[in-house]
Coordinates of C-alpha atoms and ligand atoms in Angstrom, one line a residue:
M1 CA 121.9 57.8 99.0
Q2 CA 118.5 57.4 100.6
K3 CA 118.2 55.6 103.9
E4 CA 116.8 52.1 103.5
R5 CA 113.6 51.5 105.5
G6 CA 112.5 48.0 104.6
K7 CA 109.7 46.8 102.3
Y8 CA 106.3 48.2 101.7
Y9 CA 103.6 46.2 99.8
I10 CA 100.5 48.1 98.8
T11 CA 97.6 46.9 96.7
T12 CA 94.4 48.3 95.0
P13 CA 91.4 46.1 94.3
I14 CA 91.5 44.4 91.0
Y15 CA 88.9 46.1 88.9
Y16 CA 86.1 44.4 86.9
P17 CA 86.6 45.0 83.2
S18 CA 82.9 45.1 82.6
A19 CA 83.1 48.7 81.2
N20 CA 85.6 51.5 81.2
L21 CA 86.7 52.7 84.6
H22 CA 85.2 56.0 86.0
I23 CA 86.6 58.6 88.3
G24 CA 85.5 56.6 91.4
H25 CA 87.9 53.8 90.4
T26 CA 90.8 56.2 89.7
Y27 CA 90.3 57.7 93.2
C28 CA 91.6 54.5 94.9
T29 CA 94.4 54.0 92.4
V30 CA 95.5 57.6 92.7
M31 CA 95.7 57.2 96.5
A32 CA 97.7 54.0 96.2
D33 CA 100.0 55.6 93.7
A34 CA 100.7 58.6 95.9
M35 CA 101.5 56.3 98.8
A36 CA 103.7 54.1 96.7
R37 CA 105.6 57.1 95.4
F38 CA 105.9 58.6 98.8
K39 CA 107.2 55.4 100.4
R40 CA 109.8 55.0 97.6
L41 CA 110.9 58.6 98.1
V42 CA 111.4 58.1 101.8
G43 CA 113.5 55.0 101.3
Y44 CA 111.2 51.9 101.2
D45 CA 111.5 49.0 98.8
V46 CA 108.0 49.3 97.4
M47 CA 105.8 46.7 95.7
F48 CA 102.6 48.3 94.3
L49 CA 100.1 45.9 92.8
T50 CA 97.0 46.5 90.7
G51 CA 95.1 44.5 88.1
T52 CA 91.8 43.2 86.8
D53 CA 89.2 40.7 88.0
E54 CA 88.1 39.2 84.8
H55 CA 86.0 36.1 85.5
G56 CA 82.3 35.6 86.4
Q57 CA 78.8 35.4 85.1
K58 CA 78.5 39.2 84.6
I59 CA 81.4 39.5 82.3
Q60 CA 80.3 36.4 80.4
K61 CA 76.8 37.9 79.9
I62 CA 78.2 41.2 78.7
A63 CA 80.4 39.4 76.2
D64 CA 77.4 37.3 75.1
E65 CA 75.4 40.4 74.5
E66 CA 78.2 41.9 72.4
G67 CA 78.5 38.6 70.5
I68 CA 82.1 38.2 71.3
S69 CA 84.0 35.8 73.6
P70 CA 84.6 36.9 77.2
K71 CA 88.3 36.9 76.6
V72 CA 88.0 39.3 73.6
H73 CA 85.7 41.5 75.7
V74 CA 88.1 41.7 78.7
D75 CA 91.1 42.2 76.5
R76 CA 89.5 45.3 75.0
I77 CA 88.6 46.8 78.4
V78 CA 91.9 45.9 80.0
E79 CA 93.7 47.7 77.2
T80 CA 91.7 50.9 78.1
I81 CA 92.5 50.4 81.8
I82 CA 96.2 50.0 81.2
R83 CA 96.1 53.1 78.9
L84 CA 94.4 55.1 81.6
W85 CA 97.0 54.1 84.2
D86 CA 99.7 55.0 81.6
T87 CA 98.2 58.4 81.0
M88 CA 98.0 59.0 84.7
E89 CA 101.6 57.6 85.2
I90 CA 100.4 55.2 87.9
S91 CA 103.6 53.7 89.1
Y92 CA 102.5 50.1 89.7
D93 CA 105.2 47.5 89.9
D94 CA 102.9 44.7 88.6
F95 CA 99.5 44.4 86.9
I96 CA 97.8 41.1 87.4
R97 CA 95.0 39.7 85.3
T98 CA 93.0 36.9 86.7
T99 CA 92.9 35.3 83.2
E100 CA 96.7 34.8 83.2
D101 CA 98.1 31.4 83.8
R102 CA 100.4 32.6 86.6
H103 CA 97.2 33.5 88.5
A104 CA 94.8 30.7 87.4
L105 CA 97.2 27.8 88.1
R106 CA 98.0 29.2 91.6
V107 CA 94.3 29.7 92.4
Q108 CA 93.8 26.0 91.7
E109 CA 96.7 25.2 94.0
I110 CA 95.1 27.4 96.7
F111 CA 91.8 25.5 96.2
R112 CA 93.7 22.2 96.7
K113 CA 95.5 23.5 99.8
I114 CA 92.3 24.7 101.5
N115 CA 90.6 21.4 100.5
A116 CA 93.5 19.4 102.0
N117 CA 93.0 21.3 105.2
G118 CA 89.4 20.0 105.3
D119 CA 87.8 23.4 104.7
I120 CA 86.0 22.6 101.4
Y121 CA 82.9 20.4 101.0
K122 CA 80.3 19.8 98.3
G123 CA 76.8 21.1 98.8
A124 CA 74.0 22.7 96.9
Y125 CA 73.9 26.4 96.0
E126 CA 70.4 27.9 96.2
G127 CA 69.5 31.1 94.6
W128 CA 67.0 32.9 92.4
Y129 CA 67.3 31.8 88.8
C130 CA 66.3 33.7 85.7
T131 CA 65.9 31.2 83.0
P132 CA 66.1 33.5 79.9
C133 CA 69.3 35.1 81.3
E134 CA 70.6 31.8 82.7
S135 CA 71.7 33.6 85.8
F136 CA 71.5 33.1 89.5
W137 CA 70.8 36.0 91.8
T138 CA 70.9 36.6 95.5
D139 CA 68.0 38.1 97.5
T140 CA 69.7 41.5 97.6
Q141 CA 70.5 41.6 93.9
L142 CA 66.9 41.2 92.9
V143 CA 65.1 44.4 91.9
D144 CA 61.5 44.4 93.2
G145 CA 61.7 40.6 93.4
K146 CA 62.6 40.4 89.6
C147 CA 65.7 39.7 87.6
P148 CA 67.9 42.9 87.9
D149 CA 69.0 42.5 84.2
C150 CA 65.8 41.8 82.3
G151 CA 63.1 42.5 84.8
R152 CA 61.4 39.1 84.3
P153 CA 60.3 36.8 87.2
V154 CA 62.8 34.6 88.8
E155 CA 62.4 31.2 90.6
K156 CA 64.3 29.4 93.4
A157 CA 66.7 26.9 92.0
Q158 CA 69.6 24.8 93.1
E159 CA 72.9 23.7 91.7
D160 CA 75.8 21.6 93.0
A161 CA 78.6 23.7 94.3
Y162 CA 81.6 23.6 96.5
F163 CA 81.6 25.5 99.8
F164 CA 84.4 27.0 102.0
R165 CA 83.9 26.5 105.7
L166 CA 83.9 30.1 106.6
S167 CA 81.8 29.5 109.7
N168 CA 84.8 27.6 111.2
Y169 CA 86.7 30.9 111.4
A170 CA 84.3 33.1 113.2
D171 CA 86.0 33.0 116.6
R172 CA 89.5 33.6 115.1
L173 CA 88.2 36.5 113.1
L174 CA 86.6 38.1 116.1
E175 CA 89.8 37.6 118.0
L176 CA 91.7 39.3 115.1
F177 CA 89.4 42.3 115.2
E178 CA 89.6 42.6 118.9
T179 CA 93.3 42.0 119.5
N180 CA 94.5 43.9 116.4
P181 CA 92.6 47.1 116.1
G182 CA 95.0 48.4 113.4
F183 CA 93.9 45.5 111.1
L184 CA 90.9 47.3 109.8
E185 CA 90.4 51.1 109.6
P186 CA 88.5 53.3 109.9
E187 CA 87.1 52.3 113.3
T188 CA 83.5 52.4 112.1
R189 CA 84.1 49.7 109.6
R190 CA 85.7 47.6 112.2
N191 CA 82.6 47.8 114.4
E192 CA 80.4 46.9 111.4
M193 CA 82.5 43.8 110.8
I194 CA 82.5 42.7 114.4
Q195 CA 78.7 42.9 114.3
F196 CA 78.6 41.0 111.1
V197 CA 80.6 38.1 112.4
K198 CA 78.7 38.1 115.7
Q199 CA 75.4 37.6 113.7
G200 CA 76.8 34.3 112.5
L201 CA 78.9 33.4 109.5
E202 CA 77.5 31.2 106.7
D203 CA 79.8 29.0 104.6
L204 CA 80.8 30.5 101.3
C205 CA 79.9 29.2 98.0
I206 CA 83.1 29.0 96.0
S207 CA 82.1 27.3 92.7
R208 CA 79.4 27.3 90.1
S209 CA 78.4 25.0 87.3
S210 CA 75.8 27.2 85.5
F211 CA 78.4 29.1 83.6
D212 CA 82.0 28.4 82.6
W213 CA 83.8 31.7 82.4
G214 CA 86.1 31.0 85.4
I215 CA 89.1 29.0 86.6
P216 CA 88.2 25.3 86.6
V217 CA 87.8 23.6 90.0
P218 CA 90.9 21.3 90.0
I219 CA 89.0 18.4 91.6
E220 CA 85.9 18.2 89.4
E221 CA 85.2 18.9 85.8
G222 CA 82.2 21.2 85.0
Q223 CA 82.7 23.5 88.0
V224 CA 84.4 26.9 88.0
I225 CA 85.8 28.7 91.0
Y226 CA 83.5 31.5 91.9
V227 CA 84.7 35.0 92.0
W228 CA 86.0 36.0 95.5
L229 CA 88.3 33.0 96.0
D230 CA 89.7 33.7 92.6
A231 CA 89.9 37.5 93.0
L232 CA 91.3 37.8 96.5
S233 CA 94.1 35.3 95.7
N234 CA 95.6 37.8 93.3
Y235 CA 97.4 39.5 96.2
I236 CA 99.6 36.5 96.6
T237 CA 99.6 34.8 93.2
A238 CA 101.2 37.9 91.8
L239 CA 104.1 37.3 94.2
G240 CA 104.6 33.8 93.0
Y241 CA 102.7 31.9 95.8
P242 CA 101.9 29.1 95.9
T243 CA 104.7 27.6 94.0
I244 CA 103.7 25.7 90.9
D245 CA 106.7 25.6 88.7
D246 CA 109.3 24.1 91.0
V247 CA 111.7 26.8 89.9
E248 CA 114.3 28.2 92.3
G249 CA 113.2 31.6 93.5
E250 CA 109.6 31.4 92.2
D251 CA 108.1 32.7 95.4
E252 CA 111.0 35.1 96.2
K253 CA 108.7 38.1 96.0
Y254 CA 106.2 36.4 98.3
R255 CA 109.0 35.8 100.9
K256 CA 110.1 39.4 100.5
Y257 CA 106.8 41.3 100.4
W258 CA 104.2 39.3 102.1
P259 CA 102.3 40.1 104.3
A260 CA 100.9 43.1 102.5
D261 CA 101.3 46.4 104.5
V262 CA 98.0 47.6 103.2
H263 CA 95.1 46.6 101.0
L264 CA 93.3 49.7 99.9
V265 CA 89.7 48.9 99.1
G266 CA 86.3 50.6 98.8
K267 CA 83.9 50.4 101.7
E268 CA 81.6 47.8 100.0
I269 CA 84.3 45.3 99.6
V270 CA 85.8 45.6 103.1
R271 CA 83.8 42.6 104.2
F272 CA 85.4 40.3 101.6
H273 CA 88.9 41.5 102.5
T274 CA 88.5 41.3 106.3
I275 CA 86.5 38.1 106.6
I276 CA 86.9 35.8 103.6
W277 CA 90.5 36.7 102.8
P278 CA 91.9 36.3 106.4
A279 CA 89.9 33.1 106.7
M280 CA 91.4 31.7 103.5
L281 CA 94.9 32.6 104.7
M282 CA 94.2 31.1 108.1
S283 CA 93.2 27.9 106.4
M284 CA 96.4 28.0 104.3
K285 CA 98.3 28.8 107.5
E286 CA 99.8 31.9 105.9
P287 CA 100.3 35.3 107.5
L288 CA 97.5 37.9 107.3
P289 CA 97.8 41.3 105.7
K290 CA 98.8 43.9 108.2
K291 CA 96.1 46.3 107.3
V292 CA 92.9 46.8 105.3
L293 CA 91.8 50.3 104.7
G294 CA 88.3 51.0 103.6
H295 CA 87.8 54.3 101.7
G296 CA 84.5 56.1 101.0
W297 CA 82.8 56.6 97.6
L298 CA 82.7 59.6 95.3
L299 CA 79.1 60.4 94.8
L300 CA 77.4 62.4 92.1
G301 CA 74.4 64.7 92.7
G302 CA 72.1 61.7 92.3
G303 CA 74.1 59.1 94.3
K304 CA 76.8 56.6 93.7
M305 CA 78.5 56.6 90.3
S306 CA 77.5 53.5 88.5
K307 CA 78.5 52.1 85.1
S308 CA 75.1 50.4 84.9
V309 CA 73.1 53.5 85.6
G310 CA 75.3 55.5 83.2
N311 CA 75.9 58.4 85.5
V312 CA 79.7 58.4 85.5
V313 CA 82.5 60.9 85.3
D314 CA 85.1 59.9 82.8
P315 CA 88.6 60.7 84.2
V316 CA 90.0 61.0 80.6
T317 CA 87.7 63.9 79.8
L318 CA 88.9 65.8 82.9
I319 CA 92.6 64.9 82.2
D320 CA 92.2 66.2 78.6
Q321 CA 90.9 69.5 80.0
Y322 CA 93.0 70.1 83.1
G323 CA 95.9 67.6 83.1
V324 CA 96.8 64.6 85.2
D325 CA 98.2 66.6 88.1
A326 CA 95.2 68.7 88.6
L327 CA 92.9 65.6 88.8
K328 CA 95.3 63.8 91.1
Y329 CA 95.6 66.8 93.4
F330 CA 91.9 67.4 93.4
L331 CA 91.1 63.8 94.4
L332 CA 93.7 63.7 97.1
R333 CA 93.0 67.1 98.5
E334 CA 89.2 67.4 98.3
Y335 CA 88.1 64.2 100.0
T336 CA 88.7 62.8 103.5
F337 CA 89.8 59.2 103.6
G338 CA 87.1 56.9 104.8
Q339 CA 84.2 59.2 104.1
D340 CA 82.0 59.6 101.0
G341 CA 82.4 62.8 99.1
L342 CA 80.3 64.7 96.5
F343 CA 81.9 65.2 93.1
T344 CA 80.7 68.2 91.1
N345 CA 82.4 70.1 88.2
E346 CA 82.2 73.3 90.4
V347 CA 84.1 71.8 93.3
L348 CA 86.8 70.6 90.9
L349 CA 87.2 74.0 89.1
K350 CA 87.2 76.0 92.3
R351 CA 89.9 73.8 93.8
I352 CA 92.1 74.0 90.7
N353 CA 91.8 77.8 90.6
A354 CA 92.3 78.4 94.3
D355 CA 95.1 76.0 95.1
L356 CA 96.8 75.3 91.8
A357 CA 96.5 78.5 89.7
N358 CA 96.5 81.0 92.5
D359 CA 98.7 79.5 95.1
L360 CA 101.2 77.2 93.5
G361 CA 101.2 78.5 89.9
N362 CA 101.5 82.1 91.1
L363 CA 104.4 81.4 93.4
L364 CA 106.4 79.9 90.6
S365 CA 105.6 82.5 88.0
R366 CA 106.2 85.4 90.4
T367 CA 109.5 84.0 91.6
T368 CA 110.8 83.1 88.1
G369 CA 109.5 86.3 86.6
M370 CA 111.2 88.6 89.2
A371 CA 114.4 86.6 89.1
Q372 CA 114.5 87.0 85.4
K373 CA 113.5 90.7 85.4
F374 CA 115.8 91.8 88.2
Q375 CA 118.7 89.4 88.0
D376 CA 118.7 87.7 84.7
G377 CA 117.6 84.6 86.4
L378 CA 120.8 84.3 88.5
L379 CA 120.3 83.9 92.3
Q380 CA 123.1 83.1 94.7
K381 CA 123.3 81.9 98.2
P382 CA 124.2 85.2 100.1
G383 CA 127.9 85.4 100.9
T384 CA 129.4 84.7 97.5
A385 CA 131.6 87.0 95.4
T386 CA 128.6 88.5 93.6
F387 CA 126.2 88.9 96.5
G388 CA 127.0 89.7 100.0
V389 CA 125.1 88.8 103.2
P390 CA 122.7 91.7 103.8
V391 CA 121.5 92.8 107.2
P392 CA 117.8 93.2 106.9
A393 CA 115.6 95.1 109.3
H394 CA 114.8 93.3 112.5
D395 CA 111.2 92.4 111.5
D396 CA 112.3 91.2 108.1
M397 CA 114.9 89.0 109.7
R398 CA 112.2 87.5 111.9
I399 CA 110.1 86.8 108.9
D400 CA 113.0 85.1 107.1
E401 CA 113.5 82.8 110.1
E402 CA 109.8 82.1 110.2
L403 CA 109.8 81.1 106.5
K404 CA 112.9 78.9 106.9
D405 CA 111.5 77.2 110.0
L406 CA 108.2 76.5 108.2
A407 CA 109.9 75.3 105.0
T408 CA 112.1 72.8 106.8
S409 CA 109.5 71.4 109.1
V410 CA 106.7 70.5 106.5
A411 CA 108.4 67.2 105.5
E412 CA 108.0 65.7 108.9
R413 CA 104.3 66.7 109.1
V414 CA 103.7 65.3 105.6
E415 CA 105.2 62.1 106.8
Q416 CA 103.0 61.9 109.9
N417 CA 99.8 62.6 107.8
M418 CA 100.8 60.0 105.2
D419 CA 101.3 57.4 107.9
A420 CA 97.6 58.1 108.8
F421 CA 96.5 58.0 105.1
A422 CA 95.4 61.6 105.6
F423 CA 96.4 62.7 102.0
N424 CA 94.3 65.9 102.4
Y425 CA 96.1 67.0 105.5
A426 CA 99.5 66.2 104.0
L427 CA 98.7 68.4 101.1
E428 CA 97.3 71.1 103.3
E429 CA 100.7 71.2 105.2
I430 CA 102.5 71.8 101.9
W431 CA 100.0 74.5 100.9
T432 CA 100.6 76.3 104.2
L433 CA 104.2 76.8 103.0
I434 CA 103.1 77.8 99.5
R435 CA 100.7 80.4 100.8
R436 CA 103.3 81.6 103.3
S437 CA 105.8 82.1 100.5
N438 CA 103.3 84.1 98.5
K439 CA 102.7 86.3 101.5
Y440 CA 106.5 86.6 101.9
I441 CA 106.6 88.1 98.4
D442 CA 104.0 90.7 99.3
E443 CA 105.8 91.5 102.6
M444 CA 109.3 91.8 101.0
A445 CA 108.1 93.5 97.8
P446 CA 111.1 92.6 95.7
W447 CA 110.0 95.2 93.1
A448 CA 110.5 97.9 95.6
L449 CA 113.9 96.5 96.6
A450 CA 114.9 96.6 93.0
K451 CA 114.3 100.3 92.9
E452 CA 116.2 101.1 96.0
D453 CA 119.9 101.8 96.1
G454 CA 122.0 99.5 98.2
Q455 CA 119.4 96.7 98.3
K456 CA 121.0 94.5 95.6
D457 CA 122.1 91.9 98.2
R458 CA 118.8 91.9 100.0
L459 CA 116.9 91.5 96.7
N460 CA 119.1 88.5 95.8
Q461 CA 118.5 87.1 99.3
V462 CA 114.7 87.4 99.2
L463 CA 114.6 85.8 95.7
Y464 CA 117.0 83.1 96.8
H465 CA 114.8 82.3 99.8
L466 CA 111.8 81.9 97.4
A467 CA 113.8 79.6 95.1
E468 CA 114.7 77.5 98.1
T469 CA 111.1 77.2 99.3
L470 CA 110.1 76.2 95.7
R471 CA 112.9 73.6 95.7
I472 CA 111.5 72.2 98.9
V473 CA 107.9 72.3 97.5
S474 CA 109.1 70.4 94.4
I475 CA 110.3 67.6 96.6
L476 CA 107.2 67.6 98.9
I477 CA 104.7 67.5 96.0
Y478 CA 106.5 64.8 94.0
P479 CA 104.5 61.8 95.3
F480 CA 101.2 63.6 94.5
M481 CA 102.0 65.6 91.3
H482 CA 105.2 64.6 89.7
Y483 CA 104.7 66.5 86.4
S484 CA 104.4 69.8 88.3
S485 CA 107.4 68.8 90.5
S486 CA 109.5 68.3 87.4
E487 CA 108.3 71.5 85.8
I488 CA 109.2 73.5 89.0
R489 CA 112.6 71.9 89.1
K490 CA 113.1 72.6 85.4
Q491 CA 112.3 76.3 85.9
L492 CA 114.6 76.4 89.0
G493 CA 117.4 75.0 86.8
L494 CA 117.5 71.7 88.8
E495 CA 116.1 69.4 86.2
N496 CA 118.9 66.9 86.2
T497 CA 119.3 66.6 89.9
E498 CA 118.0 63.7 92.0
I499 CA 114.9 64.3 94.3
L500 CA 115.9 63.3 97.8
W501 CA 113.3 63.6 100.6
E502 CA 115.8 64.6 103.2
N503 CA 116.7 67.7 101.1
A504 CA 113.3 69.0 102.0
E505 CA 114.5 69.4 105.5
T506 CA 117.5 71.6 104.7
F507 CA 117.3 75.3 103.8
A508 CA 120.0 77.2 101.9
L509 CA 121.1 74.0 100.2
E510 CA 121.9 75.2 96.7
S511 CA 124.8 77.5 96.2
S512 CA 123.2 79.2 93.2
Y513 CA 120.2 79.0 90.8
R514 CA 119.8 79.8 87.2
L515 CA 116.1 80.2 86.8
V516 CA 114.3 79.9 83.5
K517 CA 110.8 81.3 83.2
G518 CA 108.7 78.6 81.6
E519 CA 105.1 77.8 81.0
S520 CA 102.5 78.7 83.5
L521 CA 101.9 75.6 85.6
F522 CA 98.1 76.0 86.0
P523 CA 96.5 78.8 84.0
R524 CA 93.6 80.5 85.7
L525 CA 90.2 79.2 84.7
D526 CA 87.1 81.3 84.0
I527 CA 84.8 79.3 86.2
K528 CA 81.6 80.4 84.6
E529 CA 82.8 79.5 81.1
E530 CA 84.3 76.2 82.2
L531 CA 81.1 75.2 84.0
E532 CA 79.2 75.7 80.8
R533 CA 81.7 73.7 78.8
L534 CA 81.8 70.9 81.4
A535 CA 78.0 70.7 81.5
Q536 CA 78.3 69.4 78.0
L537 CA 81.6 67.4 78.3
N538 CA 81.0 66.0 81.7
P539 CA 77.3 66.0 82.4
G540 CA 77.8 63.5 85.3
G541 CA 79.5 66.3 87.3
D542 CA 76.8 68.9 86.6
L543 CA 74.9 69.0 89.9
K544 CA 71.5 69.6 88.3
K545 CA 71.9 67.1 85.5
G546 CA 73.6 64.5 87.8
R547 CA 70.5 64.7 90.0
Q548 CA 68.0 64.3 87.2
R549 CA 69.6 61.1 86.0
T550 CA 68.7 59.0 89.0
Ligands
MSP601 N1 86.6 43.1 91.4 C1 86.1 43.6 92.6 C2 87.3 43.7 93.6 C3 88.1 42.5 93.8 S1 89.5 42.8 94.9 C4 90.1 41.4 95.2 C5 85.4 44.9 92.5 N2 85.6 45.6 91.3 S2 85.0 47.0 91.0 O1 85.5 47.3 89.7 O2 83.5 46.9 91.0 O3 85.4 48.0 92.1 C6 86.7 48.2 92.4 C7 86.9 49.3 93.4 O4 86.4 50.5 92.9 C8 86.1 49.1 94.7 O5 87.0 49.2 95.8 C9 85.0 50.1 94.7 O6 84.8 50.6 96.0 C10 85.7 51.2 93.9 N3 84.7 52.1 93.4 C11 83.7 51.9 92.5 N4 83.0 53.1 92.4 C12 83.4 54.0 93.3 C13 83.1 55.3 93.6 N5 82.1 55.9 93.0 N6 83.9 56.0 94.4 C14 85.0 55.4 95.0 N7 85.3 54.2 94.8 C15 84.5 53.4 94.0 O7 84.7 45.3 93.4

C-alpha cells in the first residue's frame, strides 16, 4: 500500500472550442497530466479537472459563419478535444463544459451570491462597435483602429450591462500578493500583477445584451453573463458548488478538494486568475486557490501559434509519426516552466533521437538483448542456487556501488523538482541514471565476461544490476511516459506487478527476472529524411516556412 498524503486538486484552463487545439494547448495539459499522475503515484488523492469554455460572441460568430447553431459547433469541436485527450491518455478526473446545466445553473447562483453581497451594479458598457459584424471590441482588440474580423470601420457605442465591483478589492489583492508570495509564480508575473493593481482597477463588465450565446443573467431577461465570470467559475462548479439541488452530498467534492492546490494557466490569462478570480471568491467569502502558476508560450519561427493566423502545429500529426510518449517527453523536457520556447521540427527530432532512441531505447534493447543471448533471459539476484555472489575487482565494486547509489537517490530529486514544477530537471535527473547505466554496460563489457571462464556469476550480476536500474527507471518515468514505462516492465517480465513509487528507492528488490526482448522503444530517426517529411506534414514547425507565414 502507498502512503496517504492528503488531497491534491489541479486544473488546466478550460479551452475555447473555436477550432481544434494545437500543440500550445497540449503543452499545458501534458504538464497537468504529468503532475496529476506523479501526485497519485506518490500517494495523493488527486482531482484533475479540465474542460471547455464554450460561450461568447466569438463562438457565436464562428457558428453563424458556418451556418450552424453555436451548440452544434461546440459539440463538434469538443468531440475532437476529448478524442485528443483520449489519444494522449490524459488522466483527467472530470471534464467540465460550460454549456452543461451543472455549470450554468451554478454560475447563476454565483451571480446571485455576488449580487447579494452588493458587488454587482447596472451600468453602461462602452466599446467599439462593428455594425456588420454586430460585435463590440475593446481598444486593444482593434487592428489599425478597424474591426479585427472584417477590417471595416468601427464606432463607439454603449449597451446596458452589469458590472462587478472589482475596484473594491484592490487593497485585499495587493495584500494577497504581498503576504503570500507563493500565490502566484513565477516571481516576474507577480511583480507585473502588483503593478497592474497599483495602477488602479476598473470594475468589470460581466454581462452583455448584444448577443445571446451565454448563460442568462438570473435577475434580468435579455442579458447574458459575459465570459470570465462564467469561465472562472468552472473550477468550483465542477466540484458541486454552490449547491443548487438540495441533495445530500452535492458539494462533497468541493468540501474535499477546494481550495485548488494549483491552477496551471498560460501567461496571458494569469491576470484573470489572480485578480478577477480571487476577487470573486472574496466576494463569495470562499477560500482562495493556493497557487496560480503561469507558464510561457510555445512559439513558432514567426511568433505565437495562433488558430486565427493559421500557423499552428497539430499534435495529432506528431503523435501519428512519433507516438504519444515522444511528444509528451519532448514538451516536458525541452521547455523551462514559465519561459517561452521555440518549437521547430528539428529540435523535436534531435531530442527524440538523443534522449529516447539513443539513451533510453538503447539501454533497454542492449540489456534485454544480452540477457537473452547470454542467459536465455533469466537473471537472478546473486546468491541463489544458480548464481553465486561474485567478488568483482575493486574498481568494479566501486562502480557497482556508484550505480546503486545513483539509482536509489533519483526518486527524491525527481520529487523535489516536481514540487518546483521543474519538469525538465526532474527528467534530467532520470536521464542521468539512464546515461550512467549505458556507461556501466561499456565499462563492464558483458560480452567479454561471457567469453571468460569463471565469470558466469559476475555476468549475471552485471545484467541483474541493469535490470534493476531499468525497473527503477520504469517507475520514475511513469508519470511522464506511461506507455514506455509499461513496455519496459513488460520486457522485464514485470507487466502484472503494481508500480509503487517507494520501490524506486530500493535496489536489488526482485529475486529474479525473466526478460523478453520486445519491440524497440524508440527507433532511431534519420533526421535529414524526417525533416523533409515534416516540412510537408508539419509546415508550422519548419523554421523557414514558419517564419514566412507571419
Ligand atoms: N477559455 C480561456 C481560458 C479560461 S480558464 C477559466 C482561454 N482559452 S484558450 O483556448 O484561448 O487558451 C487556453 C490556454 O492555452 C491558455 O492558458 C493559453 O496560454 C494556452 N495556449 C494557447 N496557445 C499557446 C501556445 N502557443 N503555447 C502555450 N500555451 C498556449 O484562454
